[in-house]
Amino acid sequence: MLEAFDLAGRIPKGQYSSIVEPLEARTAELQREVRKRGKSVIIVMEGWRGSGITRIINLLQPVLDPRGTRIHPIAEPNDIERDHDMFWRFWSRLPSYGQTAIFDRSWYTSTIVERYESDRMDEIPGSCIEDINNFEAQIISDGNLILKFFLHISKEEQKRRLNVIKDSPFTMQARYLRRKEGIYVLNRDFFMIDRMLMKTDMPASPWTIVEAESMKYGYVRVLQTFNSAVECWLTEKEGGKKELGQTYLIKTMAETEESSILKKTDLTKSYTRPEYKPILQNLQEELRNLQVEIYNHKIPVAIVFEGWDAAGKGGCIIRLAESFNPRGYIVEPIGPPNDWEKMHHYLWRFYTRFPRKGHITIFDRSWYGRVLVERVEGFCSESEWQRAYHEINVMEDELTREGTILIKFWLHIDKDEQLRRFEERQNTPEKNWKITEEDWRNREKWDQYERAVNAMIRRTTTIQAPWTIIPANNKYYARIAVLETVRSAMQKRLKEMK
Amino acid sequence: MLEAFDLAGRIPKGQYSSIVEPLEARTAELQREVRKRGKSVIIVMEGWRGSGITRIINLLQPVLDPRGTRIHPIAEPNDIERDHDMFWRFWSRLPSYGQTAIFDRSWYTSTIVERYESDRMDEIPGSCIEDINNFEAQIISDGNLILKFFLHISKEEQKRRLNVIKDSPFTMQARYLRRKEGIYVLNRDFFMIDRMLMKTDMPASPWTIVEAESMKYGYVRVLQTFNSAVECWLTEKEGGKKELGQTYLIKTMAETEESSILKKTDLTKSYTRPEYKPILQNLQEELRNLQVEIYNHKIPVAIVFEGWDAAGKGGCIIRLAESFNPRGYIVEPIGPPNDWEKMHHYLWRFYTRFPRKGHITIFDRSWYGRVLVERVEGFCSESEWQRAYHEINVMEDELTREGTILIKFWLHIDKDEQLRRFEERQNTPEKNWKITEEDWRNREKWDQYERAVNAMIRRTTTIQAPWTIIPANNKYYARIAVLETVRSAMQKRLKEMK
């Protein structure tokens, strides 16, 4: 979940006060509302060492009513805490109804991070995940709200900051820097933290990843999330609905989606036809050989193609499929569900099509329809598509844990290129079948789709199953990039098996 | 969860038809209703080998509409299934909306039981539990209903049956009997199965333990559970409530509670005063020494007293406390929560009072108030106390896993004895303070309390934290039994540590 984040977010110069002040006023107001309703808000602050947890809390503190807020810095357990079970000190610190508690580090650091030994564990112990999810479920089903933030900075930025901190006499971090270096500090265990976030990103208590290279930007994100989450949660309470608090996600995520991942993609990359031909041929030959090895090693491979209309998915799939022996692969074109498929869980038709060992399944569109077209066109409810991120992560985690290589492509073109291609299709008789009224209608909703794509990439990029964004304004470049990505994923796995 | 079941349940002679026929008619009717609503019902049948899963399914089959029902016998995976991940074959078998699927064995047998190796694992891998809970959550949040049955028979009965099966040429069980003997068959792994049931007894997909020594009795229980669960679930759907289906538990459990555990207690056990005195003294001395050992080994001990009004909790606690060095124990009398406690999660005031390592906490009444007085008097909602069984199990599991010895007593007297004691209190000036109007009011609700106590013992008796029912009509006997239980729990743990 961390990889998909762009850390360059900044508040435009001179605008900080005008953005932050109304947000702070609203935060204070909402906290007063919370007190009146008699339920509590628990804010969890986690992040890389040096990501600025303390600084953000210091900014937040004067905004909140001190009579209604308590900050809990979680360091080493004291003797009495050590004499109780792991969660005792968090239970004892739970706020009373109406109060807000801010945990500066929390049960994530103390039960997972500090216990995890990368040299002895392949995976976070399932019982840790179980305990945390149980703990949070107990709090939430009692009617309270949990907000979880992970402050994210790049390795380079972290290095720079820790160097400053190290030399500063006014910091309490020195002690930490010596412990568990591999996980939070510099030589950081990205894999483990990403897994931790993914596995505990529950529908009722999701993580908000905060880009915190700029403190101001990070703080604004925290305020925005707090405000929209609390607003939704209070509205829900008013309506007397007893749902598990899922819907408060909706606004939170909407705001997260503003900073676009897609916009950062460099669409100028290209190959000429003479460059393209020989590279393609070589790649296809390599893939043919790799398929045999994959088959022999009994590795299942699932390749997902998503992208804008006319982005060239079909062309890529043909070049990819040509490489393979047809006995070992299948292409699954995914359209709207048929009547029989509609009679099942939306994931059912994909589950049943997953590749068996040694086989390759290419999905031309996929289960991501749930958070793209179904979301934008309103074919499912908000709480359904919101829940889908977690459901999809869970499904993909199961798949990849059992050994499937899962490759996910988003073929990206810009709006002008799409127009050019649409018009070409319209005007070329033999391509005319490729364009329908629906394509033009979808095009009108470009911005909505873009938000949906950004959210999808953010929330479903995991270490095991990341998204690859393919710049596809130039078709040759796109095809080569796709084949190269598949090749290196296969090579990597085969290497691991040796 | 298994230990608290009395397996002697039988349908009274001659009444079977008159009980079963209306139930079957209702089952058929409800299934037609389910079809109309367009959501599916998934019935999971698990149980000891030889517990009669097939026979119960054979009884159920003609009742259900064959066009709307499919039975899935789950044996070894075939080649294609083996080539996919563990849950693929269950996803593929999920019924379409409106249909009912009966799983004859299920993901429990294939992911936990068949993978579990008692000699290599201390505990069911957390990832198995996580996968199962995720899988069921996906199905349930899609609006479907899962009913899980575990058919329970005694070891003796199993032995008898397997001997018959073994010699029968018309059975498919022979193959199973050779595999995984330790878990389901005879030398059965009670601990593991009990843990499995407890950890997957989710509020939205709880287990129903079926006493299956008598096939007729078991079948009636299955029908009753099906009917009441489906009724509640359909009602919920109608109301348009989107809760996670918790409330359908209510009726199911109400029926489970009918066969009383308490009624089986032998209340005639007694000691005379001359018998009692020396035994007590010896026990107290032993306990004093054990406390020192417990302290040295840093073992936390929590002792819970629940019981009828005037059952003699106070007297037992005094005798127990006398045994201990006061530096190492504390008695926590639990009354109605005070204002500050009411401002927290109902478990908070107990969590924070749990003993630290090496210390003993005696709870005079406890968190079980949630499913006793709060349930009967309506101080919490039905869905709150229904959820509490799971919440309490989760909490106690965490406690005991971290090393706490947890001992839970129910002091049992009969209604006549209570009356005698109430009157004595009323008529003895120095005991008069012990009796209030409230005691008389509670007494009027004896039957309601009895149902609540039975349900509590059923659903919260786990291997790690079982209930001990103390026959307390004779106070001397009760006190001795309490002290003996504490002694042997401590001795057992100390022995394990050596």
mmCIF file of C-alpha atoms in Angstrom, chain A residues 97-373:
data_model
loop_
_atom_site.group_PDB
_atom_site.id
_atom_site.type_symbol
_atom_site.label_atom_id
_atom_site.label_comp_id
_atom_site.label_asym_id
_atom_site.label_seq_id
_atom_site.Cartn_x
_atom_site.Cartn_y
_atom_site.Cartn_z
ATOM 1 C CA TYR A 97 -16.884 8.327 26.039
ATOM 2 C CA GLY A 98 -16.776 11.751 24.481
ATOM 3 C CA GLN A 99 -13.003 12.004 24.777
ATOM 4 C CA THR A 100 -10.304 11.901 22.123
ATOM 5 C CA ALA A 101 -7.104 9.923 22.577
ATOM 6 C CA ILE A 102 -4.059 10.377 20.389
ATOM 7 C CA PHE A 103 -1.642 7.489 20.409
ATOM 8 C CA ASP A 104 1.891 8.580 19.507
ATOM 9 C CA ARG A 105 2.862 5.104 18.318
ATOM 10 C CA SER A 106 0.470 2.384 19.326
ATOM 11 C CA TRP A 107 -0.279 -1.317 19.376
ATOM 12 C CA TYR A 108 1.198 -1.538 15.892
ATOM 13 C CA THR A 109 4.667 -0.590 17.027
ATOM 14 C CA SER A 110 4.495 -2.534 20.250
ATOM 15 C CA THR A 111 2.894 -5.764 19.086
ATOM 16 C CA ILE A 112 4.174 -6.115 15.547
ATOM 17 C CA VAL A 113 7.171 -3.914 14.874
ATOM 18 C CA GLU A 114 9.073 -4.501 18.076
ATOM 19 C CA ARG A 115 8.412 -8.219 18.085
ATOM 20 C CA TYR A 116 9.171 -8.841 14.456
ATOM 21 C CA GLU A 117 12.506 -10.383 13.651
ATOM 22 C CA SER A 118 13.125 -10.260 9.954
ATOM 23 C CA ASP A 119 15.776 -12.949 10.117
ATOM 24 C CA ARG A 120 13.512 -15.414 11.863
ATOM 25 C CA MET A 121 10.084 -14.671 10.433
ATOM 26 C CA ASP A 122 8.860 -14.899 6.863
ATOM 27 C CA GLU A 123 5.609 -13.242 7.655
ATOM 28 C CA ILE A 124 3.939 -11.311 10.428
ATOM 29 C CA PRO A 125 2.524 -13.945 12.803
ATOM 30 C CA GLY A 126 -1.169 -14.445 12.102
ATOM 31 C CA SER A 127 -1.949 -14.234 15.788
ATOM 32 C CA CYS A 128 -0.684 -10.624 15.908
ATOM 33 C CA ILE A 129 -3.026 -9.642 13.114
ATOM 34 C CA GLU A 130 -5.856 -11.527 14.795
ATOM 35 C CA ASP A 131 -5.239 -9.786 18.133
ATOM 36 C CA ILE A 132 -5.114 -6.334 16.591
ATOM 37 C CA ASN A 133 -8.198 -6.834 14.478
ATOM 38 C CA ASN A 134 -10.043 -8.236 17.497
ATOM 39 C CA PHE A 135 -8.965 -5.321 19.659
ATOM 40 C CA GLU A 136 -10.090 -2.734 17.141
ATOM 41 C CA ALA A 137 -13.329 -4.599 16.477
ATOM 42 C CA GLN A 138 -14.172 -4.505 20.183
ATOM 43 C CA ILE A 139 -13.707 -0.741 20.257
ATOM 44 C CA ILE A 140 -15.604 -0.111 17.042
ATOM 45 C CA SER A 141 -18.546 -2.350 17.772
ATOM 46 C CA ASP A 142 -18.954 -0.335 20.964
ATOM 47 C CA GLY A 143 -19.686 2.658 18.732
ATOM 48 C CA ASN A 144 -16.337 4.474 18.794
ATOM 49 C CA LEU A 145 -14.216 5.728 15.922
ATOM 50 C CA ILE A 146 -10.627 4.725 15.205
ATOM 51 C CA LEU A 147 -8.520 6.827 12.830
ATOM 52 C CA LYS A 148 -5.213 5.323 11.810
ATOM 53 C CA PHE A 149 -2.469 7.363 10.147
ATOM 54 C CA PHE A 150 0.819 6.168 8.763
ATOM 55 C CA LEU A 151 3.281 8.963 8.034
ATOM 56 C CA HIS A 152 5.225 8.103 4.928
ATOM 57 C CA ILE A 153 8.537 9.635 3.841
ATOM 58 C CA SER A 154 11.150 8.400 1.405
ATOM 59 C CA LYS A 155 14.297 6.670 2.481
ATOM 60 C CA GLU A 156 16.435 9.613 1.382
ATOM 61 C CA GLU A 157 14.371 12.104 3.316
ATOM 62 C CA GLN A 158 14.481 9.835 6.337
ATOM 63 C CA LYS A 159 18.251 9.637 6.160
ATOM 64 C CA ARG A 160 18.522 13.399 6.022
ATOM 65 C CA ARG A 161 16.218 13.829 9.012
ATOM 66 C CA LEU A 162 17.765 11.159 11.165
ATOM 67 C CA ASN A 163 21.164 12.739 10.656
ATOM 68 C CA VAL A 164 19.806 15.980 12.018
ATOM 69 C CA ILE A 165 18.031 14.261 14.893
ATOM 70 C CA LYS A 166 21.078 12.246 15.797
ATOM 71 C CA ASP A 167 23.139 15.356 16.349
ATOM 72 C CA SER A 168 20.460 17.221 18.222
ATOM 73 C CA PRO A 169 20.665 17.117 21.994
ATOM 74 C CA PHE A 170 16.971 17.959 22.292
ATOM 75 C CA THR A 171 15.493 14.747 21.031
ATOM 76 C CA MET A 172 14.180 11.624 22.619
ATOM 77 C CA GLN A 173 14.675 9.595 19.484
ATOM 78 C CA ALA A 174 18.273 8.597 20.094
ATOM 79 C CA ARG A 175 17.251 5.549 22.058
ATOM 80 C CA TYR A 176 14.984 4.337 19.303
ATOM 81 C CA LEU A 177 17.632 4.723 16.668
ATOM 82 C CA ARG A 178 19.608 1.960 18.243
ATOM 83 C CA ARG A 179 16.760 -0.533 18.335
ATOM 84 C CA LYS A 180 15.106 -2.522 15.584
ATOM 85 C CA GLU A 181 17.049 -0.658 12.979
ATOM 86 C CA GLY A 182 15.919 -2.864 10.172
ATOM 87 C CA ILE A 183 12.276 -2.082 10.439
ATOM 88 C CA TYR A 184 11.593 1.581 10.881
ATOM 89 C CA VAL A 185 14.998 3.074 10.391
ATOM 90 C CA LEU A 186 16.831 3.527 7.072
ATOM 91 C CA ASN A 187 17.511 -0.082 6.300
ATOM 92 C CA ARG A 188 13.794 -0.282 6.709
ATOM 93 C CA ASP A 189 11.685 -3.359 6.287
ATOM 94 C CA PHE A 190 9.378 -2.034 3.644
ATOM 95 C CA PHE A 191 7.879 -5.423 2.965
ATOM 96 C CA MET A 192 6.884 -6.013 6.547
ATOM 97 C CA ILE A 193 5.363 -2.575 7.077
ATOM 98 C CA ASP A 194 3.446 -2.815 3.818
ATOM 99 C CA ARG A 195 2.061 -6.207 4.845
ATOM 100 C CA MET A 196 1.138 -4.884 8.249
ATOM 101 C CA LEU A 197 -0.795 -1.994 6.722
ATOM 102 C CA MET A 198 -2.534 -4.180 4.174
ATOM 103 C CA LYS A 199 -3.585 -6.842 6.645
ATOM 104 C CA THR A 200 -4.974 -4.395 9.156
ATOM 105 C CA ASP A 201 -6.641 -2.069 6.648
ATOM 106 C CA MET A 202 -10.075 -3.157 7.802
ATOM 107 C CA PRO A 203 -13.266 -1.724 6.317
ATOM 108 C CA ALA A 204 -14.230 -0.298 9.694
ATOM 109 C CA SER A 205 -10.754 0.927 10.625
ATOM 110 C CA PRO A 206 -8.806 1.709 7.453
ATOM 111 C CA TRP A 207 -5.354 3.244 7.271
ATOM 112 C CA THR A 208 -4.745 6.695 5.892
ATOM 113 C CA ILE A 209 -1.279 6.940 4.410
ATOM 114 C CA VAL A 210 -0.041 10.491 4.876
ATOM 115 C CA GLU A 211 2.648 11.854 2.572
ATOM 116 C CA ALA A 212 4.722 13.576 5.200
ATOM 117 C CA GLU A 213 7.828 14.860 3.445
ATOM 118 C CA SER A 214 6.274 18.271 3.762
ATOM 119 C CA MET A 215 5.042 18.686 7.312
ATOM 120 C CA LYS A 216 2.448 21.240 6.280
ATOM 121 C CA TYR A 217 1.084 18.991 3.608
ATOM 122 C CA GLY A 218 0.953 16.046 6.001
ATOM 123 C CA TYR A 219 -0.803 18.094 8.646
ATOM 124 C CA VAL A 220 -3.431 19.268 6.174
ATOM 125 C CA ARG A 221 -4.053 15.662 5.177
ATOM 126 C CA VAL A 222 -4.500 14.653 8.811
ATOM 127 C CA LEU A 223 -6.967 17.471 9.420
ATOM 128 C CA GLN A 224 -8.914 16.710 6.243
ATOM 129 C CA THR A 225 -9.160 13.051 7.110
ATOM 130 C CA PHE A 226 -10.165 13.754 10.680
ATOM 131 C CA ASN A 227 -12.864 16.161 9.588
ATOM 132 C CA SER A 228 -14.414 14.080 6.882
ATOM 133 C CA ALA A 229 -14.226 10.859 8.862
ATOM 134 C CA VAL A 230 -15.791 12.407 11.937
ATOM 135 C CA GLU A 231 -18.460 14.138 9.858
ATOM 136 C CA CYS A 232 -19.525 10.913 8.211
ATOM 137 C CA TRP A 233 -19.405 9.042 11.457
ATOM 138 C CA LEU A 234 -21.577 11.593 13.263
ATOM 139 C CA THR A 235 -24.086 11.664 10.430
ATOM 140 C CA GLU A 236 -24.301 7.926 10.643
ATOM 141 C CA LYS A 237 -24.867 8.030 14.368
ATOM 142 C CA GLU A 238 -27.631 10.561 13.895
ATOM 143 C CA GLY A 239 -29.433 8.368 11.424
ATOM 144 C CA GLY A 240 -29.390 5.688 14.098
ATOM 145 C CA LYS A 241 -27.805 3.291 11.649
ATOM 146 C CA LYS A 242 -25.858 0.608 13.391
ATOM 147 C CA GLU A 243 -23.571 -0.312 10.548
ATOM 148 C CA LEU A 244 -19.984 -0.910 11.505
ATOM 149 C CA GLY A 245 -18.940 2.565 10.480
ATOM 150 C CA GLN A 246 -17.832 1.631 6.988
ATOM 151 C CA THR A 247 -19.265 4.570 5.186
ATOM 152 C CA TYR A 248 -17.038 7.104 6.833
ATOM 153 C CA LEU A 249 -14.419 6.013 4.383
ATOM 154 C CA ILE A 250 -16.156 7.575 1.502
ATOM 155 C CA LYS A 251 -15.246 11.190 1.970
ATOM 156 C CA THR A 252 -11.853 10.442 3.373
ATOM 157 C CA MET A 253 -10.831 8.581 0.331
ATOM 158 C CA ALA A 254 -12.366 11.107 -2.030
ATOM 159 C CA GLU A 255 -9.938 13.647 -0.728
ATOM 160 C CA THR A 256 -7.022 11.309 -0.823
ATOM 161 C CA GLU A 257 -7.602 10.874 -4.487
ATOM 162 C CA GLU A 258 -6.869 14.460 -5.354
ATOM 163 C CA SER A 259 -3.167 14.161 -5.788
ATOM 164 C CA SER A 260 -2.944 12.205 -8.948
ATOM 165 C CA ILE A 261 -0.611 9.304 -9.496
ATOM 166 C CA LEU A 262 -1.566 9.153 -13.146
ATOM 167 C CA LYS A 263 -0.633 12.742 -13.812
ATOM 168 C CA LYS A 264 2.958 11.931 -12.883
ATOM 169 C CA THR A 265 3.307 9.362 -15.634
ATOM 170 C CA ASP A 266 5.690 10.376 -18.395
ATOM 171 C CA LEU A 267 3.681 9.845 -21.571
ATOM 172 C CA THR A 268 6.378 10.992 -23.983
ATOM 173 C CA LYS A 269 8.218 7.684 -23.933
ATOM 174 C CA SER A 270 8.203 6.036 -27.348
ATOM 175 C CA TYR A 271 9.784 3.629 -29.800
ATOM 176 C CA THR A 272 9.807 3.936 -33.557
ATOM 177 C CA ARG A 273 8.627 1.007 -35.608
ATOM 178 C CA PRO A 274 12.157 -0.001 -36.675
ATOM 179 C CA GLU A 275 13.284 0.110 -33.048
ATOM 180 C CA TYR A 276 10.241 -1.809 -31.901
ATOM 181 C CA LYS A 277 10.297 -4.827 -34.220
ATOM 182 C CA PRO A 278 13.525 -6.522 -33.164
ATOM 183 C CA ILE A 279 12.995 -5.812 -29.465
ATOM 184 C CA LEU A 280 9.538 -7.369 -29.696
ATOM 185 C CA GLN A 281 10.810 -10.477 -31.413
ATOM 186 C CA ASN A 282 13.505 -11.040 -28.844
ATOM 187 C CA LEU A 283 11.097 -10.553 -25.985
ATOM 188 C CA GLN A 284 8.559 -12.943 -27.440
ATOM 189 C CA GLU A 285 11.178 -15.599 -27.804
ATOM 190 C CA GLU A 286 12.312 -15.141 -24.246
ATOM 191 C CA LEU A 287 8.740 -15.328 -23.005
ATOM 192 C CA ARG A 288 8.157 -18.545 -24.904
ATOM 193 C CA ASN A 289 11.053 -20.145 -23.069
ATOM 194 C CA LEU A 290 9.994 -18.689 -19.754
ATOM 195 C CA GLN A 291 6.516 -20.151 -20.184
ATOM 196 C CA VAL A 292 8.030 -23.622 -20.346
ATOM 197 C CA GLU A 293 9.949 -23.036 -17.175
ATOM 198 C CA ILE A 294 6.868 -21.636 -15.451
ATOM 199 C CA TYR A 295 4.984 -24.723 -16.523
ATOM 200 C CA ASN A 296 7.689 -27.042 -15.272
ATOM 201 C CA HIS A 297 7.839 -25.263 -11.955
ATOM 202 C CA LYS A 298 4.046 -25.365 -11.701
ATOM 203 C CA ILE A 299 3.704 -21.636 -11.100
ATOM 204 C CA PRO A 300 0.298 -20.077 -11.828
ATOM 205 C CA VAL A 301 0.391 -16.663 -13.543
ATOM 206 C CA ALA A 302 -2.433 -14.120 -13.664
ATOM 207 C CA ILE A 303 -2.047 -10.980 -15.771
ATOM 208 C CA VAL A 304 -4.576 -8.194 -15.448
ATOM 209 C CA PHE A 305 -5.141 -5.512 -18.074
ATOM 210 C CA GLU A 306 -6.990 -2.364 -17.169
ATOM 211 C CA GLY A 307 -6.753 1.013 -18.867
ATOM 212 C CA TRP A 308 -8.550 3.856 -20.594
ATOM 213 C CA ASP A 309 -10.792 3.074 -23.548
ATOM 214 C CA ALA A 310 -8.602 2.950 -26.685
ATOM 215 C CA ALA A 311 -5.418 2.742 -24.613
ATOM 216 C CA GLY A 312 -4.365 -0.319 -26.592
ATOM 217 C CA LYS A 313 -5.106 -3.205 -24.248
ATOM 218 C CA GLY A 314 -6.068 -5.434 -27.169
ATOM 219 C CA GLY A 315 -2.812 -4.825 -29.018
ATOM 220 C CA CYS A 316 -0.726 -5.587 -25.944
ATOM 221 C CA ILE A 317 -2.660 -8.752 -25.205
ATOM 222 C CA ILE A 318 -2.173 -10.017 -28.781
ATOM 223 C CA ARG A 319 1.615 -9.473 -28.618
ATOM 224 C CA LEU A 320 1.759 -11.138 -25.228
ATOM 225 C CA ALA A 321 -0.409 -14.085 -26.202
ATOM 226 C CA GLU A 322 1.548 -14.645 -29.430
ATOM 227 C CA SER A 323 4.560 -15.345 -27.260
ATOM 228 C CA PHE A 324 2.960 -18.241 -25.482
ATOM 229 C CA ASN A 325 2.107 -21.818 -26.328
ATOM 230 C CA PRO A 326 -1.700 -21.800 -26.473
ATOM 231 C CA ARG A 327 -1.912 -24.998 -24.433
ATOM 232 C CA GLY A 328 -0.678 -23.094 -21.429
ATOM 233 C CA TYR A 329 -2.528 -19.793 -21.512
ATOM 234 C CA ILE A 330 -6.026 -18.471 -21.801
ATOM 235 C CA VAL A 331 -7.398 -14.971 -22.389
ATOM 236 C CA GLU A 332 -10.487 -14.072 -20.391
ATOM 237 C CA PRO A 333 -12.319 -11.065 -21.812
ATOM 238 C CA ILE A 334 -14.369 -9.547 -19.000
ATOM 239 C CA GLY A 335 -17.537 -7.729 -19.944
ATOM 240 C CA PRO A 336 -20.564 -6.885 -17.873
ATOM 241 C CA PRO A 337 -21.545 -9.936 -15.805
ATOM 242 C CA ASN A 338 -24.082 -12.201 -17.457
ATOM 243 C CA ASP A 339 -27.275 -13.290 -15.739
ATOM 244 C CA TRP A 340 -25.702 -16.343 -14.165
ATOM 245 C CA GLU A 341 -22.696 -14.394 -12.941
ATOM 246 C CA LYS A 342 -24.978 -11.767 -11.502
ATOM 247 C CA MET A 343 -26.440 -14.542 -9.384
ATOM 248 C CA HIS A 344 -23.153 -14.765 -7.461
ATOM 249 C CA HIS A 345 -20.739 -12.715 -5.414
ATOM 250 C CA TYR A 346 -19.002 -10.242 -7.734
ATOM 251 C CA LEU A 347 -15.653 -11.948 -7.185
ATOM 252 C CA TRP A 348 -16.996 -15.404 -7.981
ATOM 253 C CA ARG A 349 -16.572 -15.211 -11.741
ATOM 254 C CA PHE A 350 -12.930 -14.254 -11.303
ATOM 255 C CA TYR A 351 -12.138 -16.690 -8.570
ATOM 256 C CA THR A 352 -13.334 -19.569 -10.667
ATOM 257 C CA ARG A 353 -11.162 -18.425 -13.574
ATOM 258 C CA PHE A 354 -7.890 -18.162 -11.762
ATOM 259 C CA PRO A 355 -5.066 -20.086 -13.429
ATOM 260 C CA ARG A 356 -4.142 -23.521 -12.263
ATOM 261 C CA LYS A 357 -0.540 -24.323 -11.506
ATOM 262 C CA GLY A 358 1.784 -23.775 -14.460
ATOM 263 C CA HIS A 359 -0.885 -21.977 -16.482
ATOM 264 C CA ILE A 360 -1.284 -18.346 -17.517
ATOM 265 C CA THR A 361 -4.556 -16.441 -17.459
ATOM 266 C CA ILE A 362 -4.734 -13.035 -19.115
ATOM 267 C CA PHE A 363 -7.657 -10.946 -17.902
ATOM 268 C CA ASP A 364 -8.819 -8.322 -20.409
ATOM 269 C CA ARG A 365 -10.407 -6.125 -17.731
ATOM 270 C CA SER A 366 -10.966 -7.687 -14.353
ATOM 271 C CA TRP A 367 -12.392 -7.594 -10.840
ATOM 272 C CA TYR A 368 -11.239 -3.991 -10.696
ATOM 273 C CA GLY A 369 -14.399 -3.127 -12.585
ATOM 274 C CA ARG A 370 -15.956 -2.974 -9.133
ATOM 275 C CA VAL A 371 -13.965 0.117 -8.155
ATOM 276 C CA LEU A 372 -13.892 1.627 -11.659
ATOM 277 C CA VAL A 373 -16.953 1.339 -13.882
#
